[in-house]
Amino acid sequence: MSFDKKDLISINDLTRSDIYRFIETAKEFKKISLKDIKKVPTLRGKTVVNLFYEPSTRTKASFEIAQKRLSADSLNVSISQSSVVKGESLKDTILNLESMKPDAFVIRHQESGASYFVSKITKASTINAGDGINEHPTQCLSDIMTIMEEKKDIASLKVAIIGDIYHSRVARSDIYGLSKLGAEIYLYGPYSLLPRSLDTQNVRIAGNMEEAVKNADVIIMLRIQRERASYYFIPSIEEYRNFFRLTRGLLSLASKNVIVLHPGPVNRDVEIAGSIIDENRTRILKQVENGVAVRMACLYILLGVQKN
Ligand code: CP
């Protein structure tokens, strides 16, 4: 089965079978991370430019590790030390780097649509590592892989996504990806941070926390995004904590095999009670571990090593 797309900008660019193919490929690559020698020559001779206009720990580190494990040459452009600070535009930055013949750009940017824009002005593959409040497709694939490791049939699952949905590119990608695979999705959060409209099947807004988590198989908690002014949308952080934090009592309403995900970074005791974060129903570090495998799969598939 071939994959003929140059870029990964939105999870909606992928069909159901594409998603399963990315996950199956990631499962194979995960085995490399468990070996003594964590390196294969698969992308030897390929050059990947990492451009992170916004801070990142998990996504940036996992893309870099993925590139190293596949033997690609990585260039990490430090935006604060680059000519971006002299006012160079995104377009000129990409066109100049393009002249050096990279095979792929991995881009995180504060503006929604930035990675789509980049994909249109470069011949290199472009991978969206998070654009504004729009999408974070590789986080969605990590989340799907993490869920599929324990829950075999996504179509039979109730998934609750709770928190700052409006500003969350993870929520948007997870909603698209999980609903494409047939999950029943319940959203809940402060009214001001819920989506204005729902254009996706199998998605509904819960009336309260109890309805959102009742019998849920998967609970995805989201970060309050200070950098995107979430705080202006809620009366106070104490109020948020009181009404929207996942507590042990709420967790007891969920399915007995519920798993709890969070894309990170977590504001401990704001979105999730601290004691739940460190207990065995939480899969936050598993999401990070799978993030490396998923990003290896994305690079491998998009860079055309496995055409046809
Ligand atoms: N989940 C996520 O995107 O985390 P980082 O911002 O640390 O990359």
GROMACS .gro file of C-alpha atoms and ligand atoms in nm:
model
  316
    1MET     CA    1   0.000   0.000   0.000
    2SER     CA    2   0.159   0.330  -0.106
    3PHE     CA    3   0.138   0.669   0.061
    4ASP     CA    4   0.164   0.941  -0.200
    5LYS     CA    5   0.133   1.256   0.012
    6LYS     CA    6   0.435   1.482   0.059
    7ASP     CA    7   0.325   1.634   0.393
    8LEU     CA    8   0.149   1.569   0.723
    9ILE     CA    9  -0.036   1.888   0.814
   10SER     CA   10  -0.371   1.766   0.948
   11ILE     CA   11  -0.492   1.432   1.079
   12ASN     CA   12  -0.774   1.483   0.829
   13ASP     CA   13  -0.516   1.432   0.554
   14LEU     CA   14  -0.513   1.065   0.656
   15THR     CA   15  -0.773   0.801   0.579
   16ARG     CA   16  -0.862   0.539   0.838
   17SER     CA   17  -0.629   0.293   0.668
   18ASP     CA   18  -0.351   0.555   0.657
   19ILE     CA   19  -0.387   0.600   1.034
   20TYR     CA   20  -0.365   0.225   1.091
   21ARG     CA   21  -0.062   0.209   0.861
   22PHE     CA   22   0.117   0.485   1.058
   23ILE     CA   23   0.043   0.301   1.383
   24GLU     CA   24   0.154  -0.040   1.249
   25THR     CA   25   0.478   0.119   1.123
   26ALA     CA   26   0.530   0.292   1.459
   27LYS     CA   27   0.484  -0.042   1.639
   28GLU     CA   28   0.772  -0.185   1.435
   29PHE     CA   29   0.992   0.120   1.503
   30LYS     CA   30   0.915   0.105   1.875
   31LYS     CA   31   1.116  -0.219   1.887
   32ILE     CA   32   1.430  -0.024   1.785
   33SER     CA   33   1.401   0.197   2.093
   34LEU     CA   34   1.405  -0.115   2.312
   35LYS     CA   35   1.734  -0.249   2.170
   36ASP     CA   36   2.087  -0.191   2.302
   37ILE     CA   37   2.189  -0.022   1.976
   38LYS     CA   38   1.902   0.216   1.901
   39LYS     CA   39   1.989   0.301   1.544
   40VAL     CA   40   1.907   0.179   1.193
   41PRO     CA   41   2.039   0.315   0.861
   42THR     CA   42   1.691   0.367   0.712
   43LEU     CA   43   1.714   0.745   0.650
   44ARG     CA   44   2.089   0.769   0.594
   45GLY     CA   45   2.157   1.054   0.352
   46LYS     CA   46   1.829   1.236   0.431
   47THR     CA   47   1.836   1.581   0.590
   48VAL     CA   48   1.562   1.707   0.823
   49VAL     CA   49   1.535   2.069   0.941
   50ASN     CA   50   1.361   2.122   1.277
   51LEU     CA   51   1.210   2.469   1.313
   52PHE     CA   52   1.047   2.533   1.651
   53TYR     CA   53   0.912   2.887   1.672
   54GLU     CA   54   0.738   2.792   1.999
   55PRO     CA   55   0.881   2.613   2.304
   56SER     CA   56   0.860   2.234   2.316
   57THR     CA   57   1.007   1.954   2.523
   58ARG     CA   58   0.831   1.635   2.411
   59THR     CA   59   0.771   1.700   2.042
   60LYS     CA   60   1.111   1.854   1.971
   61ALA     CA   61   1.307   1.591   2.164
   62SER     CA   62   1.113   1.302   2.012
   63PHE     CA   63   1.153   1.429   1.656
   64GLU     CA   64   1.527   1.471   1.712
   65ILE     CA   65   1.559   1.126   1.866
   66ALA     CA   66   1.349   0.977   1.584
   67GLN     CA   67   1.582   1.133   1.326
   68LYS     CA   68   1.893   1.009   1.505
   69ARG     CA   69   1.753   0.655   1.545
   70LEU     CA   70   1.684   0.649   1.169
   71SER     CA   71   2.033   0.790   1.086
   72ALA     CA   72   1.897   1.106   0.922
   73ASP     CA   73   2.101   1.428   0.945
   74SER     CA   74   1.918   1.678   1.167
   75LEU     CA   75   1.952   2.054   1.165
   76ASN     CA   76   1.798   2.226   1.466
   77VAL     CA   77   1.748   2.592   1.386
   78SER     CA   78   1.753   2.794   1.707
   79ILE     CA   79   1.491   3.057   1.631
   80SER     CA   80   1.621   3.297   1.900
   81GLN     CA   81   1.969   3.284   1.742
   82SER     CA   82   1.843   3.300   1.383
   83SER     CA   83   1.767   3.585   1.145
   84VAL     CA   84   1.402   3.556   1.248
   85VAL     CA   85   1.496   3.798   1.529
   86LYS     CA   86   1.613   4.044   1.261
   87GLY     CA   87   1.267   4.028   1.110
   88GLU     CA   88   1.312   3.760   0.841
   89SER     CA   89   0.974   3.628   0.735
   90LEU     CA   90   0.866   3.265   0.754
   91LYS     CA   91   0.858   3.252   0.373
   92ASP     CA   92   1.213   3.384   0.334
   93THR     CA   93   1.340   3.161   0.615
   94ILE     CA   94   1.200   2.853   0.439
   95LEU     CA   95   1.316   2.958   0.090
   96ASN     CA   96   1.671   3.015   0.216
   97LEU     CA   97   1.684   2.684   0.403
   98GLU     CA   98   1.528   2.514   0.099
   99SER     CA   99   1.831   2.622  -0.103
  100MET     CA  100   2.038   2.386   0.113
  101LYS     CA  101   1.829   2.093  -0.016
  102PRO     CA  102   1.672   1.944   0.297
  103ASP     CA  103   1.434   1.651   0.254
  104ALA     CA  104   1.192   1.757   0.527
  105PHE     CA  105   1.090   2.045   0.752
  106VAL     CA  106   0.943   1.976   1.094
  107ILE     CA  107   0.774   2.295   1.204
  108ARG     CA  108   0.607   2.419   1.520
  109HIS     CA  109   0.465   2.768   1.496
  110GLN     CA  110   0.239   2.996   1.697
  111GLU     CA  111   0.022   3.078   1.394
  112SER     CA  112  -0.253   2.839   1.285
  113GLY     CA  113  -0.189   2.747   0.923
  114ALA     CA  114   0.187   2.812   0.930
  115SER     CA  115   0.280   2.452   0.845
  116TYR     CA  116   0.030   2.443   0.556
  117PHE     CA  117   0.187   2.765   0.426
  118VAL     CA  118   0.534   2.610   0.450
  119SER     CA  119   0.419   2.295   0.268
  120LYS     CA  120   0.307   2.509  -0.025
  121ILE     CA  121   0.638   2.690  -0.074
  122THR     CA  122   0.882   2.398  -0.039
  123LYS     CA  123   0.941   2.079  -0.231
  124ALA     CA  124   1.057   1.917   0.093
  125SER     CA  125   0.812   1.718   0.307
  126THR     CA  126   0.654   1.929   0.580
  127ILE     CA  127   0.543   1.785   0.913
  128ASN     CA  128   0.320   1.992   1.139
  129ALA     CA  129   0.462   1.972   1.492
  130GLY     CA  130   0.181   2.194   1.624
  131ASP     CA  131   0.044   2.513   1.463
  132GLY     CA  132  -0.129   2.768   1.684
  133ILE     CA  133  -0.468   2.643   1.796
  134ASN     CA  134  -0.514   2.439   1.481
  135GLU     CA  135  -0.365   2.088   1.486
  136HIS     CA  136  -0.099   1.858   1.626
  137PRO     CA  137  -0.130   1.545   1.411
  138THR     CA  138   0.173   1.355   1.544
  139GLN     CA  139   0.045   1.399   1.903
  140CYS     CA  140  -0.287   1.253   1.786
  141LEU     CA  141  -0.107   0.952   1.635
  142SER     CA  142   0.085   0.902   1.963
  143ASP     CA  143  -0.245   0.916   2.152
  144ILE     CA  144  -0.411   0.668   1.916
  145MET     CA  145  -0.113   0.432   1.942
  146THR     CA  146  -0.124   0.455   2.323
  147ILE     CA  147  -0.497   0.380   2.328
  148MET     CA  148  -0.465   0.093   2.078
  149GLU     CA  149  -0.198  -0.076   2.289
  150GLU     CA  150  -0.469  -0.145   2.547
  151LYS     CA  151  -0.804  -0.105   2.378
  152LYS     CA  152  -0.828  -0.316   2.069
  153ASP     CA  153  -1.136  -0.163   1.904
  154ILE     CA  154  -1.143   0.217   1.907
  155ALA     CA  155  -1.494   0.213   1.756
  156SER     CA  156  -1.636   0.068   2.079
  157LEU     CA  157  -1.482   0.330   2.309
  158LYS     CA  158  -1.620   0.627   2.495
  159VAL     CA  159  -1.350   0.896   2.504
  160ALA     CA  160  -1.386   1.206   2.723
  161ILE     CA  161  -1.179   1.512   2.627
  162ILE     CA  162  -1.183   1.771   2.904
  163GLY     CA  163  -1.043   2.120   2.951
  164ASP     CA  164  -0.940   2.406   2.726
  165ILE     CA  165  -1.073   2.256   2.405
  166TYR     CA  166  -1.094   2.587   2.219
  167HIS     CA  167  -0.719   2.659   2.235
  168SER     CA  168  -0.604   2.298   2.209
  169ARG     CA  169  -0.456   2.179   1.881
  170VAL     CA  170  -0.425   1.836   2.045
  171ALA     CA  171  -0.800   1.828   2.110
  172ARG     CA  172  -0.876   1.924   1.750
  173SER     CA  173  -0.650   1.653   1.605
  174ASP     CA  174  -0.770   1.392   1.859
  175ILE     CA  175  -1.134   1.473   1.781
  176TYR     CA  176  -1.072   1.431   1.406
  177GLY     CA  177  -0.860   1.118   1.445
  178LEU     CA  178  -1.061   0.933   1.707
  179SER     CA  179  -1.397   1.013   1.547
  180LYS     CA  180  -1.260   0.890   1.213
  181LEU     CA  181  -1.190   0.559   1.388
  182GLY     CA  182  -1.545   0.552   1.527
  183ALA     CA  183  -1.497   0.645   1.895
  184GLU     CA  184  -1.782   0.817   2.078
  185ILE     CA  185  -1.639   1.147   2.204
  186TYR     CA  186  -1.766   1.362   2.491
  187LEU     CA  187  -1.622   1.711   2.529
  188TYR     CA  188  -1.639   1.914   2.848
  189GLY     CA  189  -1.478   2.229   2.981
  190PRO     CA  190  -1.559   2.590   3.068
  191TYR     CA  191  -1.834   2.712   2.832
  192SER     CA  192  -1.601   2.985   2.704
  193LEU     CA  193  -1.340   2.724   2.608
  194LEU     CA  194  -1.569   2.485   2.420
  195PRO     CA  195  -1.583   2.481   2.040
  196ARG     CA  196  -1.839   2.715   1.883
  197SER     CA  197  -1.960   2.442   1.648
  198LEU     CA  198  -1.908   2.070   1.596
  199ASP     CA  199  -1.842   1.957   1.242
  200THR     CA  200  -1.742   1.603   1.331
  201GLN     CA  201  -1.946   1.287   1.372
  202ASN     CA  202  -1.975   1.102   1.706
  203VAL     CA  203  -1.891   1.415   1.909
  204ARG     CA  204  -2.110   1.575   2.173
  205ILE     CA  205  -2.076   1.830   2.451
  206ALA     CA  206  -2.136   1.685   2.799
  207GLY     CA  207  -2.349   1.877   3.047
  208ASN     CA  208  -2.108   1.830   3.338
  209MET     CA  209  -1.794   1.644   3.447
  210GLU     CA  210  -1.992   1.345   3.570
  211GLU     CA  211  -2.161   1.294   3.232
  212ALA     CA  212  -1.828   1.333   3.051
  213VAL     CA  213  -1.640   1.070   3.254
  214LYS     CA  214  -1.925   0.825   3.331
  215ASN     CA  215  -1.826   0.484   3.185
  216ALA     CA  216  -1.545   0.647   2.985
  217ASP     CA  217  -1.279   0.407   2.856
  218VAL     CA  218  -1.031   0.687   2.791
  219ILE     CA  219  -1.009   1.032   2.952
  220ILE     CA  220  -0.791   1.291   2.781
  221MET     CA  221  -0.725   1.591   3.006
  222LEU     CA  222  -0.597   1.912   2.844
  223ARG     CA  223  -0.363   2.182   2.963
  224ILE     CA  224  -0.483   2.531   3.043
  225GLN     CA  225  -0.279   2.727   2.789
  226ARG     CA  226  -0.152   3.040   2.959
  227GLU     CA  227   0.039   3.143   2.644
  228ARG     CA  228  -0.288   3.150   2.448
  229ALA     CA  229  -0.467   3.362   2.707
  230SER     CA  230  -0.687   3.082   2.842
  231TYR     CA  231  -0.683   3.261   3.175
  232TYR     CA  232  -0.893   3.542   3.026
  233PHE     CA  233  -1.167   3.287   2.951
  234ILE     CA  234  -1.212   3.164   3.311
  235PRO     CA  235  -1.287   3.356   3.631
  236SER     CA  236  -0.984   3.217   3.820
  237ILE     CA  237  -0.757   2.917   3.837
  238GLU     CA  238  -0.922   2.813   4.166
  239GLU     CA  239  -1.260   2.811   3.994
  240TYR     CA  240  -1.116   2.598   3.714
  241ARG     CA  241  -0.962   2.359   3.965
  242ASN     CA  242  -1.293   2.327   4.150
  243PHE     CA  243  -1.507   2.251   3.846
  244PHE     CA  244  -1.285   2.093   3.579
  245ARG     CA  245  -1.007   1.899   3.756
  246LEU     CA  246  -1.006   1.521   3.733
  247THR     CA  247  -1.035   1.390   4.087
  248ARG     CA  248  -1.030   1.040   4.230
  249GLY     CA  249  -1.407   1.061   4.289
  250LEU     CA  250  -1.475   1.146   3.924
  251LEU     CA  251  -1.238   0.874   3.808
  252SER     CA  252  -1.442   0.619   4.004
  253LEU     CA  253  -1.738   0.688   3.769
  254ALA     CA  254  -1.538   0.583   3.463
  255SER     CA  255  -1.500   0.230   3.325
  256LYS     CA  256  -1.294   0.013   3.561
  257ASN     CA  257  -1.022  -0.018   3.295
  258VAL     CA  258  -1.014   0.353   3.216
  259ILE     CA  259  -0.683   0.506   3.106
  260VAL     CA  260  -0.599   0.875   3.152
  261LEU     CA  261  -0.400   1.068   2.892
  262HIS     CA  262  -0.263   1.422   2.887
  263PRO     CA  263  -0.042   1.566   2.610
  264GLY     CA  264   0.175   1.754   2.859
  265PRO     CA  265   0.308   1.966   3.005
  266VAL     CA  266   0.070   1.909   3.298
  267ASN     CA  267  -0.027   2.183   3.542
  268ARG     CA  268  -0.031   1.949   3.841
  269ASP     CA  269  -0.341   1.979   4.060
  270VAL     CA  270  -0.505   2.215   3.810
  271GLU     CA  271  -0.618   1.972   3.537
  272ILE     CA  272  -0.558   1.647   3.725
  273ALA     CA  273  -0.522   1.573   4.096
  274GLY     CA  274  -0.149   1.517   4.153
  275SER     CA  275  -0.199   1.172   4.304
  276ILE     CA  276  -0.375   1.049   3.987
  277ILE     CA  277  -0.088   1.165   3.763
  278ASP     CA  278   0.153   0.926   3.929
  279GLU     CA  279  -0.075   0.625   3.949
  280ASN     CA  280  -0.123   0.326   3.724
  281ARG     CA  281  -0.422   0.443   3.523
  282THR     CA  282  -0.226   0.733   3.376
  283ARG     CA  283  -0.049   0.688   3.041
  284ILE     CA  284   0.123   1.028   3.009
  285LEU     CA  285   0.476   0.887   2.988
  286LYS     CA  286   0.358   0.610   2.753
  287GLN     CA  287   0.229   0.883   2.518
  288VAL     CA  288   0.578   1.037   2.522
  289GLU     CA  289   0.747   0.700   2.463
  290ASN     CA  290   0.515   0.628   2.170
  291GLY     CA  291   0.580   0.978   2.037
  292VAL     CA  292   0.930   0.871   1.929
  293ALA     CA  293   0.799   0.564   1.742
  294VAL     CA  294   0.520   0.762   1.574
  295ARG     CA  295   0.762   1.032   1.459
  296MET     CA  296   1.000   0.767   1.323
  297ALA     CA  297   0.704   0.625   1.129
  298CYS     CA  298   0.604   0.968   0.994
  299LEU     CA  299   0.957   1.043   0.871
  300TYR     CA  300   0.991   0.696   0.721
  301ILE     CA  301   0.658   0.707   0.538
  302LEU     CA  302   0.674   1.070   0.422
  303LEU     CA  303   1.031   1.063   0.303
  304GLY     CA  304   0.926   0.801   0.053
  305VAL     CA  305   1.163   0.530   0.160
  306GLN     CA  306   0.878   0.284   0.150
  307LYS     CA  307   0.704   0.387  -0.177
  308ASN     CA  308   0.476   0.107  -0.305
  309CP      N1  309   0.258   1.751   2.375
  309CP      C1  310   0.341   1.848   2.336
  309CP      O1  311   0.330   1.902   2.224
  309CP      O2  312   0.438   1.881   2.427
  309CP      P1  313   0.555   1.985   2.397
  309CP      O3  314   0.495   2.120   2.383
  309CP      O4  315   0.651   1.975   2.513
  309CP      O5  316   0.620   1.944   2.267
   0.00000   0.00000   0.00000
